Amino acid sequence: MTASMPLSLDVNGERVDADVLPRLNLADFLREHLKLTGTHVGCEHGVCGACTVRFNGEIVRSCLMLAVQAHHGLVETIEGLSDSGEISDLQAAFRDRNALQCGFCTPGILMAAQDLLKQNFLPDREQIREHLSGNYCRCTGYQAIVDAVEITARARKGRAS
Ligand code: FES
Ligand code: FES
């Protein structure tokens, strides 16, 4: 029988300590141990992007990362970004532009879109598509998602100038 390992990390600004099996992936740890179910699990092999979270400031696919690899790290989930207000304008744009339907892909897409907007204040539509190309959506056809990200980028630029 495999022994559990101690895990200590920061999740959305709060210290978390746990004992986990070494094979437990980060997505399952967030969802099942911490009940942070905004991180979705679709393909479980790194393709769909539904499980996207931030780890030490970079977006990662949490289905491809073991929970123990996050030891002493900083994890931010969609709940953290939402509660802090960091993406409130992006979320509003998604609502206004009908950029979500079933919503399964939405947390991962919001994480990826915010990652882009932090790196590039005014991406063009091609850059938005490129950055979101690792996030699958089965409902929207992507057009409205690109619209929402583009509108948010312009609004942020307007507020900054
Ligand atoms: S569930 Fe992780 S990439 Fe699909
Ligand atoms: S809104 Fe349903 S998968 Fe994207």
Coordinates of C-alpha atoms and ligand atoms in Angstrom, one line a residue:
M1 CA 0.0 0.0 0.0
T2 CA 1.3 3.5 -0.9
A3 CA 1.9 5.8 2.0
S4 CA 0.4 9.3 2.1
M5 CA 2.7 12.3 1.9
P6 CA 2.4 15.6 3.7
L7 CA 1.4 18.5 1.5
S8 CA 1.5 22.2 2.5
L9 CA 0.6 24.9 0.1
D10 CA -1.2 28.2 -0.4
V11 CA -4.6 28.0 -2.1
N12 CA -6.3 31.3 -3.0
G13 CA -4.4 33.1 -0.1
E14 CA -5.1 30.4 2.5
R15 CA -2.6 27.9 3.9
V16 CA -3.7 24.3 3.4
D17 CA -2.1 21.3 5.0
A18 CA -3.1 17.8 4.0
D19 CA -1.8 14.2 3.7
V20 CA -2.3 12.9 0.1
L21 CA -1.4 9.9 -1.9
P22 CA 1.5 10.6 -4.2
R23 CA -0.6 9.7 -7.3
L24 CA -3.4 12.2 -6.6
N25 CA -3.5 14.9 -9.2
L26 CA -3.9 18.6 -8.3
A27 CA -7.3 18.9 -10.0
D28 CA -8.7 16.1 -7.9
F29 CA -7.1 17.5 -4.8
L30 CA -8.7 20.9 -5.4
R31 CA -12.1 19.4 -6.2
E32 CA -12.4 16.5 -3.8
H33 CA -10.3 17.6 -0.8
L34 CA -10.9 21.3 -0.9
K35 CA -14.3 21.3 -2.6
L36 CA -13.1 23.9 -5.1
T37 CA -15.3 22.5 -7.9
G38 CA -14.9 25.5 -10.2
T39 CA -11.9 23.7 -11.6
H40 CA -13.4 21.2 -14.0
V41 CA -12.1 18.0 -15.2
G42 CA -12.8 17.0 -18.8
C43 CA -10.3 15.0 -20.7
E44 CA -7.9 14.3 -17.8
H45 CA -4.9 14.2 -20.2
G46 CA -4.0 17.8 -20.9
V47 CA -6.0 18.5 -23.9
C48 CA -9.2 20.4 -23.0
G49 CA -8.0 23.1 -20.6
A50 CA -11.0 22.8 -18.3
C51 CA -8.7 22.1 -15.3
T52 CA -6.6 25.3 -15.8
V53 CA -5.4 26.9 -12.6
R54 CA -2.5 29.2 -11.7
F55 CA 0.5 27.7 -10.0
N56 CA 3.2 30.2 -8.8
G57 CA 1.7 32.8 -11.2
E58 CA 1.7 30.6 -14.4
I59 CA -1.3 28.8 -15.8
V60 CA -1.0 25.0 -15.7
R61 CA -3.2 22.1 -16.4
S62 CA -4.0 20.7 -12.9
C63 CA -4.9 17.3 -14.3
L64 CA -1.3 16.9 -15.4
M65 CA 0.2 17.9 -12.1
L66 CA 0.5 15.9 -9.0
A67 CA -0.8 17.5 -5.9
V68 CA 2.5 16.8 -4.2
Q69 CA 4.3 18.8 -6.9
A70 CA 2.5 21.9 -5.5
H71 CA 4.2 21.5 -2.1
H72 CA 5.2 24.9 -0.8
G73 CA 3.7 26.5 -3.9
L74 CA 0.9 29.0 -4.5
V75 CA -2.2 27.8 -6.3
E76 CA -5.0 30.1 -7.5
T77 CA -8.3 28.8 -8.8
I78 CA -11.2 30.3 -10.5
E79 CA -12.8 30.8 -7.0
G80 CA -9.8 32.9 -5.9
L81 CA -9.8 35.1 -9.0
S82 CA -13.6 35.5 -8.8
D83 CA -13.7 36.3 -5.1
S84 CA -10.9 38.9 -5.3
G85 CA -12.6 40.7 -8.1
E86 CA -9.6 40.3 -10.4
I87 CA -11.7 39.1 -13.3
S88 CA -15.1 40.8 -12.5
D89 CA -14.9 42.8 -15.8
L90 CA -14.0 39.7 -17.8
Q91 CA -16.9 37.7 -16.2
A92 CA -19.3 40.6 -17.0
A93 CA -18.2 40.7 -20.6
F94 CA -18.7 36.9 -20.9
R95 CA -22.3 37.3 -19.5
D96 CA -23.0 40.3 -21.8
R97 CA -21.6 38.7 -24.9
N98 CA -23.2 35.3 -24.3
A99 CA -19.7 33.8 -24.2
L100 CA -20.9 30.8 -22.2
Q101 CA -23.6 28.3 -22.5
C102 CA -23.3 25.2 -20.4
G103 CA -20.3 26.8 -18.6
F104 CA -18.2 23.7 -18.4
C105 CA -15.2 25.3 -20.2
T106 CA -15.7 28.7 -18.7
P107 CA -13.5 28.6 -15.6
G108 CA -10.6 27.3 -17.6
I109 CA -11.1 29.9 -20.4
L110 CA -11.4 32.7 -17.9
M111 CA -8.1 31.6 -16.3
A112 CA -6.4 31.5 -19.7
A113 CA -7.9 34.8 -20.9
Q114 CA -6.8 36.6 -17.8
D115 CA -3.3 35.1 -18.2
L116 CA -3.2 36.6 -21.7
L117 CA -4.5 40.0 -20.6
K118 CA -1.8 40.2 -18.0
Q119 CA 0.9 39.6 -20.6
N120 CA -0.6 41.6 -23.5
F121 CA -2.8 44.6 -22.7
L122 CA -4.3 44.8 -26.1
P123 CA -4.1 41.5 -28.0
D124 CA -5.6 41.2 -31.4
R125 CA -8.2 38.6 -32.2
E126 CA -5.6 36.2 -33.6
Q127 CA -3.6 36.5 -30.4
I128 CA -6.7 35.8 -28.4
R129 CA -7.5 32.8 -30.4
E130 CA -3.9 31.5 -30.2
H131 CA -3.8 31.9 -26.4
L132 CA -7.1 30.2 -25.9
S133 CA -6.4 27.4 -28.5
G134 CA -5.7 25.0 -25.7
N135 CA -9.1 25.4 -24.2
Y136 CA -12.0 23.6 -25.8
C137 CA -15.6 24.8 -25.9
R138 CA -18.3 22.5 -27.3
C139 CA -21.1 25.1 -27.2
T140 CA -20.2 28.6 -28.2
G141 CA -18.2 28.4 -31.5
Y142 CA -15.6 30.6 -29.8
Q143 CA -16.6 33.8 -31.6
A144 CA -18.4 35.3 -28.6
I145 CA -15.5 34.3 -26.3
V146 CA -13.0 36.2 -28.5
D147 CA -15.5 39.1 -28.5
A148 CA -15.7 39.2 -24.7
V149 CA -11.9 39.0 -24.2
E150 CA -11.3 41.7 -26.8
I151 CA -13.9 44.0 -25.2
T152 CA -12.4 43.5 -21.8
A153 CA -8.9 44.3 -23.2
R154 CA -10.2 47.5 -24.7
A155 CA -12.0 48.6 -21.6
R156 CA -9.0 47.9 -19.4
K157 CA -6.8 49.9 -21.8
G158 CA -9.4 52.8 -21.7
R159 CA -9.4 52.8 -17.9
A160 CA -5.5 52.7 -17.8
S161 CA -5.1 55.7 -20.1
Ligands
FES1 S1 -9.0 17.9 -17.7 FE1 -7.0 18.8 -17.8 S2 -6.7 19.4 -19.8 FE2 -8.6 18.4 -19.8
FES2 S1 -19.9 26.8 -22.8 FE1 -20.3 24.7 -22.9 S2 -18.3 23.8 -23.3 FE2 -18.0 26.0 -23.4

